[in-house]
């Protein structure tokens, strides 16, 4: 029998009249039903969140709750992994990794709750200020609306909820329609960890409706979003005076220079192009390889890619599972076809098996092909040759996105030049764009978004800094 979940509010489920089925992405079987929220459900969540946020929990309490939630999540890591593997379709190995990372994200958030501080502001440099002292204090913004995508359904939720609770805010979380189950399970963990009623609500249902309610509400002070650039831009345009933090797309580039360790580069590229079937914001999508080593790189990349085991995500041997749905399968297939029509060669892959698109390597698609220009969000990587350093920096920067990039080289001068000239939020040297540790600052330039993730950095946006000036006699 499939379980039906209502809305999560005040530490309990309510019932909903309508529901959406959540599917196992490998078998297409419905594994649960979740409620479709009404405007009245949303309004009562906002009432509750606004009510509690008038009296923020003290930082030591936030620390205790987040620490406990982190420990409980660790204990339940395998239960969470199973839910993630089924609702996303990522391999159970990756899903176990995601659950473990999520526990750490909450732990780091717990620690940051104890480190909130303002600064002492020097004022004596101004004439007549000798008897004044000034300092800043940080306060929670109030109620935060958080919207998250399907691809990393637990850890990206922890990246919103962890910092929001750590900085003293109440949160209304909207997980992706197709992957709401790990977020609901996390809310249950927060209840067990002692989070009082009102601080975390999980609203499920239609993205457009909930996004509209959130942007129109005067009682939500901030929207933090991870997802597609189109929706992110829409939210920003409709958010009015609210703060907005956006983690959007990318078409990540990796440069393999002639002096690089080609074997390592090929191994890392294969891993980070195809993990989670390429459905990661920092998946490797464009690989620019210096012409002298291109052939050797392609030979190794072919071997590494063909080693990957595709199949049922619940099988421990599986590396790559299905993409999120039939639409995604069709879109990825169409984009590969377009690239081939425009002159790209297929080194390996380009086949559909069930809901799986086989890991695919394209060679030399034109820079204007969608597989280069847009975010593929599927298991497709393109390899393109280059001659000079200046040329490749231009190719990497020829993108509307700028989240992360990778560079394989041991040439310090080239590293320094690339660090200065490649316009991305994070440049990873001697690894791929796909490297992320959860406490580090993470966020993009250009259409990749605004604001940073990583609990310490996200919390800066989730608080207001106020100045206090004291005048003595
Ligand atoms: P992805 O396909 O990577 O999940 P989306 O941007 O489609 O990216 O979805 C990210 C999140 O945004 C999901 O929770 C989805 O339900 C939600 N969403 C979709 N459309 C809207 C919208 N118009 N306003 C607010 N949220 C939306």
GROMACS .gro file of C-alpha atoms and ligand atoms in nm:
model
  500
    1UNK     CA    1   0.000   0.000   0.000
    2UNK     CA    2   0.136   0.345  -0.088
    3UNK     CA    3   0.168   0.595   0.196
    4UNK     CA    4  -0.008   0.930   0.156
    5UNK     CA    5   0.160   1.233   0.314
    6UNK     CA    6  -0.020   1.559   0.387
    7UNK     CA    7   0.145   1.894   0.453
    8UNK     CA    8   0.402   1.907   0.734
    9UNK     CA    9   0.316   2.191   0.968
   10UNK     CA   10   0.362   2.239   1.342
   11UNK     CA   11   0.546   1.908   1.363
   12UNK     CA   12   0.260   1.699   1.223
   13UNK     CA   13   0.099   1.600   0.893
   14UNK     CA   14  -0.232   1.751   0.794
   15UNK     CA   15  -0.453   1.587   0.535
   16UNK     CA   16  -0.491   1.717   0.178
   17UNK     CA   17  -0.775   1.650  -0.062
   18UNK     CA   18  -0.557   1.626  -0.373
   19UNK     CA   19  -0.231   1.438  -0.404
   20UNK     CA   20   0.058   1.382  -0.647
   21UNK     CA   21   0.214   1.037  -0.693
   22UNK     CA   22   0.589   1.009  -0.636
   23UNK     CA   23   0.752   0.751  -0.859
   24UNK     CA   24   1.048   0.520  -0.831
   25UNK     CA   25   1.247   0.667  -1.122
   26UNK     CA   26   1.390   0.334  -1.231
   27UNK     CA   27   1.076   0.117  -1.217
   28UNK     CA   28   0.810   0.389  -1.275
   29UNK     CA   29   0.615   0.244  -0.982
   30UNK     CA   30   0.428   0.492  -0.755
   31UNK     CA   31   0.595   0.473  -0.412
   32UNK     CA   32   0.399   0.740  -0.223
   33UNK     CA   33   0.138   1.013  -0.260
   34UNK     CA   34   0.198   1.364  -0.130
   35UNK     CA   35  -0.062   1.633  -0.074
   36UNK     CA   36  -0.122   1.930  -0.300
   37UNK     CA   37  -0.124   2.237  -0.074
   38UNK     CA   38  -0.407   2.489  -0.089
   39UNK     CA   39  -0.366   2.863  -0.035
   40UNK     CA   40  -0.529   2.812   0.308
   41UNK     CA   41  -0.257   2.554   0.396
   42UNK     CA   42   0.008   2.806   0.296
   43UNK     CA   43  -0.152   3.089   0.492
   44UNK     CA   44  -0.175   2.887   0.809
   45UNK     CA   45   0.193   2.790   0.775
   46UNK     CA   46   0.285   3.158   0.739
   47UNK     CA   47   0.072   3.244   1.046
   48UNK     CA   48   0.255   2.985   1.249
   49UNK     CA   49   0.603   3.077   1.117
   50UNK     CA   50   0.544   3.447   1.170
   51UNK     CA   51   0.415   3.385   1.519
   52UNK     CA   52   0.720   3.189   1.639
   53UNK     CA   53   0.973   3.409   1.461
   54UNK     CA   54   0.871   3.700   1.685
   55UNK     CA   55   1.071   3.524   1.962
   56UNK     CA   56   1.379   3.362   1.804
   57UNK     CA   57   1.531   3.058   1.973
   58UNK     CA   58   1.861   3.144   2.143
   59UNK     CA   59   2.174   3.037   1.951
   60UNK     CA   60   2.271   2.764   2.202
   61UNK     CA   61   1.927   2.605   2.154
   62UNK     CA   62   1.959   2.621   1.773
   63UNK     CA   63   2.301   2.457   1.812
   64UNK     CA   64   2.160   2.174   2.025
   65UNK     CA   65   1.870   2.105   1.788
   66UNK     CA   66   2.081   2.111   1.472
   67UNK     CA   67   2.351   1.894   1.633
   68UNK     CA   68   2.090   1.641   1.741
   69UNK     CA   69   1.927   1.647   1.395
   70UNK     CA   70   2.270   1.586   1.240
   71UNK     CA   71   2.329   1.287   1.468
   72UNK     CA   72   1.985   1.139   1.400
   73UNK     CA   73   2.035   1.180   1.026
   74UNK     CA   74   2.367   0.997   1.054
   75UNK     CA   75   2.198   0.713   1.243
   76UNK     CA   76   1.932   0.691   0.973
   77UNK     CA   77   2.177   0.739   0.685
   78UNK     CA   78   2.083   0.411   0.516
   79UNK     CA   79   1.707   0.469   0.547
   80UNK     CA   80   1.751   0.813   0.389
   81UNK     CA   81   1.976   0.670   0.118
   82UNK     CA   82   1.708   0.424   0.015
   83UNK     CA   83   1.445   0.698  -0.012
   84UNK     CA   84   1.683   0.919  -0.216
   85UNK     CA   85   1.789   0.637  -0.449
   86UNK     CA   86   1.427   0.556  -0.528
   87UNK     CA   87   1.285   0.907  -0.560
   88UNK     CA   88   1.576   1.045  -0.767
   89UNK     CA   89   1.710   0.733  -0.933
   90UNK     CA   90   2.070   0.798  -0.825
   91UNK     CA   91   2.283   0.499  -0.729
   92UNK     CA   92   2.251   0.375  -0.372
   93UNK     CA   93   2.624   0.444  -0.326
   94UNK     CA   94   2.580   0.808  -0.422
   95UNK     CA   95   2.259   0.834  -0.221
   96UNK     CA   96   2.441   0.702   0.087
   97UNK     CA   97   2.707   0.968   0.027
   98UNK     CA   98   2.440   1.237  -0.001
   99UNK     CA   99   2.280   1.134   0.329
  100UNK     CA  100   2.621   1.140   0.501
  101UNK     CA  101   2.703   1.483   0.359
  102UNK     CA  102   2.365   1.610   0.473
  103UNK     CA  103   2.442   1.514   0.831
  104UNK     CA  104   2.766   1.713   0.802
  105UNK     CA  105   2.584   2.013   0.651
  106UNK     CA  106   2.361   2.021   0.959
  107UNK     CA  107   2.661   1.979   1.189
  108UNK     CA  108   2.840   2.273   1.027
  109UNK     CA  109   2.518   2.476   1.053
  110UNK     CA  110   2.498   2.388   1.425
  111UNK     CA  111   2.851   2.514   1.480
  112UNK     CA  112   2.788   2.835   1.288
  113UNK     CA  113   2.486   2.908   1.512
  114UNK     CA  114   2.734   2.972   1.796
  115UNK     CA  115   2.953   3.202   1.590
  116UNK     CA  116   2.707   3.474   1.492
  117UNK     CA  117   2.862   3.807   1.572
  118UNK     CA  118   2.858   4.164   1.458
  119UNK     CA  119   3.158   4.393   1.451
  120UNK     CA  120   3.290   4.686   1.645
  121UNK     CA  121   3.288   4.985   1.412
  122UNK     CA  122   3.559   5.246   1.463
  123UNK     CA  123   3.402   5.594   1.480
  124UNK     CA  124   3.669   5.797   1.655
  125UNK     CA  125   3.828   5.893   1.326
  126UNK     CA  126   3.539   6.134   1.270
  127UNK     CA  127   3.571   6.468   1.459
  128UNK     CA  128   3.334   6.490   1.756
  129UNK     CA  129   3.294   6.112   1.783
  130UNK     CA  130   3.536   6.065   2.076
  131UNK     CA  131   3.258   5.984   2.319
  132UNK     CA  132   3.076   5.743   2.088
  133UNK     CA  133   3.108   5.372   2.035
  134UNK     CA  134   2.949   5.178   1.754
  135UNK     CA  135   2.889   4.813   1.683
  136UNK     CA  136   2.663   4.595   1.471
  137UNK     CA  137   2.427   4.316   1.566
  138UNK     CA  138   2.282   4.044   1.345
  139UNK     CA  139   1.920   3.941   1.359
  140UNK     CA  140   1.723   3.675   1.173
  141UNK     CA  141   1.529   3.813   0.876
  142UNK     CA  142   1.209   3.642   1.000
  143UNK     CA  143   1.034   3.391   0.776
  144UNK     CA  144   1.221   3.230   0.486
  145UNK     CA  145   1.062   3.056   0.187
  146UNK     CA  146   1.298   2.784   0.056
  147UNK     CA  147   1.248   2.611  -0.279
  148UNK     CA  148   1.463   2.315  -0.378
  149UNK     CA  149   1.519   2.096  -0.688
  150UNK     CA  150   1.500   1.722  -0.750
  151UNK     CA  151   1.863   1.631  -0.808
  152UNK     CA  152   2.004   1.643  -0.454
  153UNK     CA  153   1.678   1.631  -0.260
  154UNK     CA  154   1.818   1.596   0.091
  155UNK     CA  155   2.148   1.781   0.090
  156UNK     CA  156   2.018   2.087  -0.094
  157UNK     CA  157   1.730   2.099   0.156
  158UNK     CA  158   1.985   2.084   0.441
  159UNK     CA  159   2.171   2.373   0.275
  160UNK     CA  160   1.854   2.583   0.312
  161UNK     CA  161   1.704   2.457   0.639
  162UNK     CA  162   2.036   2.421   0.831
  163UNK     CA  163   2.153   2.783   0.786
  164UNK     CA  164   1.798   2.921   0.819
  165UNK     CA  165   1.744   2.754   1.158
  166UNK     CA  166   2.103   2.831   1.265
  167UNK     CA  167   2.045   3.200   1.201
  168UNK     CA  168   1.715   3.200   1.393
  169UNK     CA  169   1.460   3.202   1.113
  170UNK     CA  170   1.139   3.008   1.060
  171UNK     CA  171   1.128   2.820   0.727
  172UNK     CA  172   0.860   2.717   0.483
  173UNK     CA  173   1.023   2.461   0.259
  174UNK     CA  174   0.894   2.360  -0.084
  175UNK     CA  175   1.077   2.049  -0.210
  176UNK     CA  176   1.057   1.943  -0.575
  177UNK     CA  177   0.728   1.777  -0.675
  178UNK     CA  178   0.906   1.466  -0.798
  179UNK     CA  179   1.131   1.419  -0.491
  180UNK     CA  180   0.956   1.537  -0.173
  181UNK     CA  181   1.002   1.225   0.039
  182UNK     CA  182   1.349   1.278   0.184
  183UNK     CA  183   1.253   1.639   0.277
  184UNK     CA  184   0.945   1.516   0.466
  185UNK     CA  185   1.154   1.253   0.641
  186UNK     CA  186   1.402   1.525   0.739
  187UNK     CA  187   1.120   1.730   0.894
  188UNK     CA  188   1.034   1.425   1.109
  189UNK     CA  189   1.399   1.412   1.218
  190UNK     CA  190   1.387   1.779   1.320
  191UNK     CA  191   1.081   1.706   1.533
  192UNK     CA  192   1.266   1.418   1.700
  193UNK     CA  193   1.564   1.652   1.753
  194UNK     CA  194   1.343   1.887   1.954
  195UNK     CA  195   1.267   2.166   1.706
  196UNK     CA  196   0.955   2.331   1.853
  197UNK     CA  197   0.636   2.373   1.647
  198UNK     CA  198   0.631   2.650   1.389
  199UNK     CA  199   0.997   2.667   1.285
  200UNK     CA  200   0.986   2.425   0.992
  201UNK     CA  201   0.696   2.363   0.756
  202UNK     CA  202   0.712   2.149   0.443
  203UNK     CA  203   0.466   2.252   0.176
  204UNK     CA  204   0.414   2.015  -0.117
  205UNK     CA  205   0.224   2.062  -0.439
  206UNK     CA  206   0.248   2.277  -0.747
  207UNK     CA  207   0.565   2.483  -0.786
  208UNK     CA  208   0.405   2.769  -0.975
  209UNK     CA  209   0.123   2.815  -0.720
  210UNK     CA  210   0.348   2.795  -0.417
  211UNK     CA  211   0.607   3.023  -0.581
  212UNK     CA  212   0.334   3.278  -0.650
  213UNK     CA  213   0.204   3.265  -0.292
  214UNK     CA  214   0.557   3.303  -0.157
  215UNK     CA  215   0.646   3.600  -0.376
  216UNK     CA  216   0.313   3.774  -0.306
  217UNK     CA  217   0.327   3.728   0.071
  218UNK     CA  218   0.435   4.039   0.260
  219UNK     CA  219   0.507   3.816   0.558
  220UNK     CA  220   0.794   3.624   0.398
  221UNK     CA  221   1.118   3.820   0.418
  222UNK     CA  222   1.344   3.608   0.199
  223UNK     CA  223   1.326   3.346  -0.073
  224UNK     CA  224   1.615   3.107  -0.114
  225UNK     CA  225   1.597   2.899  -0.432
  226UNK     CA  226   1.798   2.629  -0.603
  227UNK     CA  227   1.678   2.519  -0.946
  228UNK     CA  228   1.652   2.623  -1.305
  229UNK     CA  229   1.751   2.971  -1.428
  230UNK     CA  230   1.404   3.037  -1.574
  231UNK     CA  231   1.225   2.984  -1.244
  232UNK     CA  232   1.501   3.165  -1.051
  233UNK     CA  233   1.467   3.472  -1.270
  234UNK     CA  234   1.090   3.466  -1.237
  235UNK     CA  235   1.117   3.454  -0.858
  236UNK     CA  236   1.363   3.744  -0.855
  237UNK     CA  237   1.139   3.954  -1.077
  238UNK     CA  238   0.836   3.888  -0.856
  239UNK     CA  239   1.002   3.899  -0.514
  240UNK     CA  240   0.956   4.274  -0.463
  241UNK     CA  241   1.148   4.390  -0.155
  242UNK     CA  242   1.230   4.041  -0.033
  243UNK     CA  243   1.586   3.923  -0.015
  244UNK     CA  244   1.657   3.657  -0.278
  245UNK     CA  245   1.930   3.397  -0.294
  246UNK     CA  246   1.957   3.196  -0.616
  247UNK     CA  247   2.161   2.887  -0.703
  248UNK     CA  248   2.092   2.829  -1.071
  249UNK     CA  249   2.242   2.644  -1.364
  250UNK     CA  250   2.579   2.597  -1.524
  251UNK     CA  251   2.740   2.434  -1.826
  252UNK     CA  252   3.062   2.358  -1.642
  253UNK     CA  253   3.389   2.358  -1.829
  254UNK     CA  254   3.706   2.169  -1.749
  255UNK     CA  255   4.039   2.246  -1.916
  256UNK     CA  256   4.298   1.971  -1.967
  257UNK     CA  257   4.630   2.134  -2.050
  258UNK     CA  258   4.914   1.958  -2.231
  259UNK     CA  259   5.122   1.910  -1.914
  260UNK     CA  260   4.834   1.756  -1.714
  261UNK     CA  261   4.816   1.404  -1.575
  262UNK     CA  262   4.589   1.274  -1.855
  263UNK     CA  263   4.493   0.951  -1.681
  264UNK     CA  264   4.376   1.126  -1.364
  265UNK     CA  265   4.196   1.392  -1.567
  266UNK     CA  266   4.008   1.127  -1.769
  267UNK     CA  267   3.911   0.935  -1.454
  268UNK     CA  268   3.784   1.247  -1.278
  269UNK     CA  269   3.598   1.373  -1.585
  270UNK     CA  270   3.421   1.036  -1.631
  271UNK     CA  271   3.319   1.034  -1.267
  272UNK     CA  272   3.196   1.392  -1.249
  273UNK     CA  273   3.025   1.399  -1.588
  274UNK     CA  274   2.806   1.101  -1.512
  275UNK     CA  275   2.741   1.089  -1.140
  276UNK     CA  276   2.370   1.129  -1.069
  277UNK     CA  277   2.332   1.077  -1.446
  278UNK     CA  278   2.484   1.422  -1.503
  279UNK     CA  279   2.203   1.591  -1.310
  280UNK     CA  280   2.423   1.810  -1.092
  281UNK     CA  281   2.470   2.187  -1.129
  282UNK     CA  282   2.847   2.138  -1.146
  283UNK     CA  283   2.849   1.824  -1.366
  284UNK     CA  284   3.129   1.838  -1.619
  285UNK     CA  285   2.973   1.931  -1.951
  286UNK     CA  286   3.241   2.093  -2.170
  287UNK     CA  287   3.597   1.957  -2.166
  288UNK     CA  288   3.855   2.161  -2.352
  289UNK     CA  289   4.167   1.954  -2.418
  290UNK     CA  290   4.491   2.089  -2.562
  291UNK     CA  291   4.527   1.950  -2.915
  292UNK     CA  292   4.861   1.773  -2.844
  293UNK     CA  293   4.700   1.549  -2.580
  294UNK     CA  294   4.344   1.532  -2.712
  295UNK     CA  295   4.374   1.189  -2.874
  296UNK     CA  296   4.535   1.032  -2.567
  297UNK     CA  297   4.271   1.189  -2.343
  298UNK     CA  298   3.984   1.064  -2.560
  299UNK     CA  299   4.118   0.708  -2.554
  300UNK     CA  300   4.135   0.709  -2.174
  301UNK     CA  301   3.798   0.882  -2.133
  302UNK     CA  302   3.634   0.620  -2.354
  303UNK     CA  303   3.773   0.340  -2.135
  304UNK     CA  304   3.670   0.515  -1.811
  305UNK     CA  305   3.320   0.587  -1.940
  306UNK     CA  306   3.259   0.237  -2.067
  307UNK     CA  307   3.364   0.097  -1.727
  308UNK     CA  308   3.062   0.263  -1.566
  309UNK     CA  309   2.784   0.020  -1.474
  310UNK     CA  310   2.433   0.136  -1.560
  311UNK     CA  311   2.119  -0.014  -1.411
  312UNK     CA  312   1.900  -0.036  -1.103
  313UNK     CA  313   2.009   0.233  -0.854
  314UNK     CA  314   1.939  -0.006  -0.566
  315UNK     CA  315   2.212  -0.241  -0.690
  316UNK     CA  316   2.541  -0.169  -0.512
  317UNK     CA  317   2.734  -0.219  -0.837
  318UNK     CA  318   2.542   0.048  -1.026
  319UNK     CA  319   2.723   0.371  -1.108
  320UNK     CA  320   2.466   0.545  -1.327
  321UNK     CA  321   2.087   0.518  -1.300
  322UNK     CA  322   1.797   0.675  -1.487
  323UNK     CA  323   1.736   1.042  -1.557
  324UNK     CA  324   1.450   1.204  -1.369
  325UNK     CA  325   1.172   1.142  -1.621
  326UNK     CA  326   1.063   1.075  -1.977
  327UNK     CA  327   1.075   1.445  -2.071
  328UNK     CA  328   1.436   1.469  -1.960
  329UNK     CA  329   1.521   1.151  -2.151
  330UNK     CA  330   1.369   1.293  -2.468
  331UNK     CA  331   1.531   1.635  -2.429
  332UNK     CA  332   1.880   1.491  -2.372
  333UNK     CA  333   1.837   1.261  -2.670
  334UNK     CA  334   1.719   1.551  -2.891
  335UNK     CA  335   2.013   1.769  -2.791
  336UNK     CA  336   2.262   1.493  -2.870
  337UNK     CA  337   2.096   1.441  -3.208
  338UNK     CA  338   2.117   1.813  -3.278
  339UNK     CA  339   2.490   1.816  -3.189
  340UNK     CA  340   2.553   1.517  -3.418
  341UNK     CA  341   2.360   1.690  -3.700
  342UNK     CA  342   2.586   1.991  -3.643
  343UNK     CA  343   2.899   1.779  -3.687
  344UNK     CA  344   2.980   1.620  -3.348
  345UNK     CA  345   3.110   1.261  -3.333
  346UNK     CA  346   2.981   1.014  -3.075
  347UNK     CA  347   3.276   0.852  -2.895
  348UNK     CA  348   3.051   0.631  -2.683
  349UNK     CA  349   2.692   0.610  -2.557
  350UNK     CA  350   2.391   0.784  -2.715
  351UNK     CA  351   2.158   0.494  -2.642
  352UNK     CA  352   1.842   0.468  -2.433
  353UNK     CA  353   1.783   0.163  -2.211
  354UNK     CA  354   1.460   0.188  -2.010
  355UNK     CA  355   1.479   0.524  -1.831
  356UNK     CA  356   1.857   0.533  -1.863
  357UNK     CA  357   2.049   0.743  -2.114
  358UNK     CA  358   2.384   0.571  -2.150
  359UNK     CA  359   2.684   0.784  -2.051
  360UNK     CA  360   2.769   0.970  -2.370
  361UNK     CA  361   3.087   1.139  -2.491
  362UNK     CA  362   3.063   1.375  -2.786
  363UNK     CA  363   3.366   1.503  -2.974
  364UNK     CA  364   3.386   1.851  -3.125
  365UNK     CA  365   3.028   1.977  -3.121
  366UNK     CA  366   3.022   2.341  -3.229
  367UNK     CA  367   3.028   2.594  -2.945
  368UNK     CA  368   2.674   2.705  -3.040
  369UNK     CA  369   2.525   2.353  -2.998
  370UNK     CA  370   2.282   2.324  -2.706
  371UNK     CA  371   2.508   2.063  -2.541
  372UNK     CA  372   2.767   2.341  -2.507
  373UNK     CA  373   2.551   2.652  -2.462
  374UNK     CA  374   2.273   2.529  -2.233
  375UNK     CA  375   2.275   2.319  -1.919
  376UNK     CA  376   2.234   1.956  -2.032
  377UNK     CA  377   2.146   1.810  -1.689
  378UNK     CA  378   2.196   1.463  -1.830
  379UNK     CA  379   2.482   1.213  -1.883
  380UNK     CA  380   2.647   1.386  -2.179
  381UNK     CA  381   2.994   1.539  -2.194
  382UNK     CA  382   3.156   1.712  -2.493
  383UNK     CA  383   3.530   1.713  -2.564
  384UNK     CA  384   3.670   1.995  -2.776
  385UNK     CA  385   4.029   2.072  -2.875
  386UNK     CA  386   4.215   2.401  -2.824
  387UNK     CA  387   4.557   2.535  -2.913
  388UNK     CA  388   4.652   2.825  -2.687
  389UNK     CA  389   4.592   2.934  -2.328
  390UNK     CA  390   4.427   3.258  -2.434
  391UNK     CA  391   4.194   3.070  -2.669
  392UNK     CA  392   4.077   2.824  -2.403
  393UNK     CA  393   4.012   3.091  -2.142
  394UNK     CA  394   3.793   3.263  -2.402
  395UNK     CA  395   3.606   2.937  -2.472
  396UNK     CA  396   3.541   2.870  -2.101
  397UNK     CA  397   3.415   3.225  -2.052
  398UNK     CA  398   3.195   3.206  -2.361
  399UNK     CA  399   2.896   3.108  -2.150
  400UNK     CA  400   2.602   3.284  -1.990
  401UNK     CA  401   2.680   3.083  -1.676
  402UNK     CA  402   2.964   3.104  -1.425
  403UNK     CA  403   2.930   2.861  -1.135
  404UNK     CA  404   3.245   2.646  -1.122
  405UNK     CA  405   3.517   2.530  -1.361
  406UNK     CA  406   3.806   2.284  -1.341
  407UNK     CA  407   4.162   2.309  -1.469
  408UNK     CA  408   4.417   2.029  -1.497
  409UNK     CA  409   4.771   2.167  -1.521
  410UNK     CA  410   5.093   2.182  -1.324
  411UNK     CA  411   5.197   2.504  -1.494
  412UNK     CA  412   5.184   2.765  -1.217
  413UNK     CA  413   5.182   3.059  -1.455
  414UNK     CA  414   4.881   2.921  -1.644
  415UNK     CA  415   4.706   2.846  -1.313
  416UNK     CA  416   4.754   3.204  -1.200
  417UNK     CA  417   4.633   3.343  -1.533
  418UNK     CA  418   4.328   3.115  -1.530
  419UNK     CA  419   4.247   3.199  -1.167
  420UNK     CA  420   4.236   3.565  -1.264
  421UNK     CA  421   4.066   3.543  -1.600
  422UNK     CA  422   3.817   3.255  -1.582
  423UNK     CA  423   3.497   3.418  -1.460
  424UNK     CA  424   3.333   3.162  -1.231
  425UNK     CA  425   3.233   3.147  -0.864
  426UNK     CA  426   3.487   2.867  -0.801
  427UNK     CA  427   3.788   2.743  -0.998
  428UNK     CA  428   3.911   2.397  -0.901
  429UNK     CA  429   4.270   2.323  -1.003
  430UNK     CA  430   4.373   1.965  -1.074
  431UNK     CA  431   4.022   1.839  -1.023
  432UNK     CA  432   3.695   1.896  -1.206
  433UNK     CA  433   3.424   2.158  -1.170
  434UNK     CA  434   3.231   1.891  -0.979
  435UNK     CA  435   3.428   1.929  -0.655
  436UNK     CA  436   3.225   2.059  -0.364
  437UNK     CA  437   3.271   2.037   0.010
  438UNK     CA  438   2.965   2.153   0.195
  439UNK     CA  439   3.120   2.415   0.424
  440UNK     CA  440   3.293   2.601   0.140
  441UNK     CA  441   3.143   2.909  -0.031
  442UNK     CA  442   2.945   2.791  -0.330
  443UNK     CA  443   2.767   3.015  -0.575
  444UNK     CA  444   2.788   3.148  -0.926
  445UNK     CA  445   2.842   3.458  -1.133
  446UNK     CA  446   2.639   3.570  -1.434
  447UNK     CA  447   2.316   3.369  -1.484
  448UNK     CA  448   2.432   3.105  -1.236
  449UNK     CA  449   2.275   3.305  -0.957
  450UNK     CA  450   2.343   3.531  -0.665
  451UNK     CA  451   2.432   3.478  -0.301
  452UNK     CA  452   2.637   3.190  -0.166
  453UNK     CA  453   2.572   2.855  -0.009
  454UNK     CA  454   2.783   2.687   0.258
  455UNK     CA  455   2.621   2.746   0.601
  456UNK     CA  456   2.851   3.029   0.710
  457UNK     CA  457   2.797   3.219   0.384
  458UNK     CA  458   2.426   3.146   0.344
  459UNK     CA  459   2.366   3.271   0.697
  460UNK     CA  460   2.502   3.615   0.610
  461UNK     CA  461   2.211   3.661   0.370
  462UNK     CA  462   1.963   3.515   0.617
  463UNK     CA  463   2.029   3.785   0.876
  464UNK     CA  464   1.993   4.162   0.887
  465UNK     CA  465   2.292   4.352   1.019
  466UNK     CA  466   2.198   4.657   1.229
  467UNK     CA  467   2.417   4.938   1.356
  468UNK     CA  468   2.404   5.061   1.716
  469UNK     CA  469   2.583   5.385   1.808
  470UNK     CA  470   2.626   5.473   2.176
  471UNK     CA  471   2.688   5.833   2.286
  472UNK     CA  472   2.839   5.869   2.634
  473UNK     CA  473   2.834   6.190   2.829
  474LIG     P1  474   1.476   2.130  -1.151
  474LIG     O1  475   1.410   2.075  -1.274
  474LIG     O2  476   1.623   2.127  -1.152
  474LIG     O3  477   1.418   2.072  -1.024
  474LIG     P2  478   1.306   2.363  -1.147
  474LIG     O4  479   1.344   2.508  -1.149
  474LIG     O5  480   1.209   2.316  -1.248
  474LIG     O6  481   1.444   2.286  -1.152
  474LIG     O7  482   1.247   2.326  -1.008
  474LIG     C1  483   1.310   2.365  -0.885
  474LIG     C2  484   1.203   2.388  -0.781
  474LIG     O8  485   1.125   2.501  -0.822
  474LIG     C3  486   1.106   2.274  -0.763
  474LIG     O9  487   1.074   2.264  -0.626
  474LIG     C4  488   0.986   2.319  -0.843
  474LIG    O10  489   0.865   2.266  -0.794
  474LIG     C5  490   0.988   2.466  -0.816
  474LIG     N1  491   0.916   2.550  -0.914
  474LIG     C6  492   0.883   2.522  -1.040
  474LIG     N2  493   0.819   2.627  -1.097
  474LIG     C7  494   0.813   2.724  -1.000
  474LIG     C8  495   0.765   2.858  -0.995
  474LIG     N3  496   0.708   2.916  -1.098
  474LIG     N4  497   0.779   2.925  -0.878
  474LIG     C9  498   0.840   2.869  -0.774
  474LIG     N5  499   0.889   2.746  -0.771
  474LIG    C10  500   0.876   2.674  -0.884
   0.00000   0.00000   0.00000
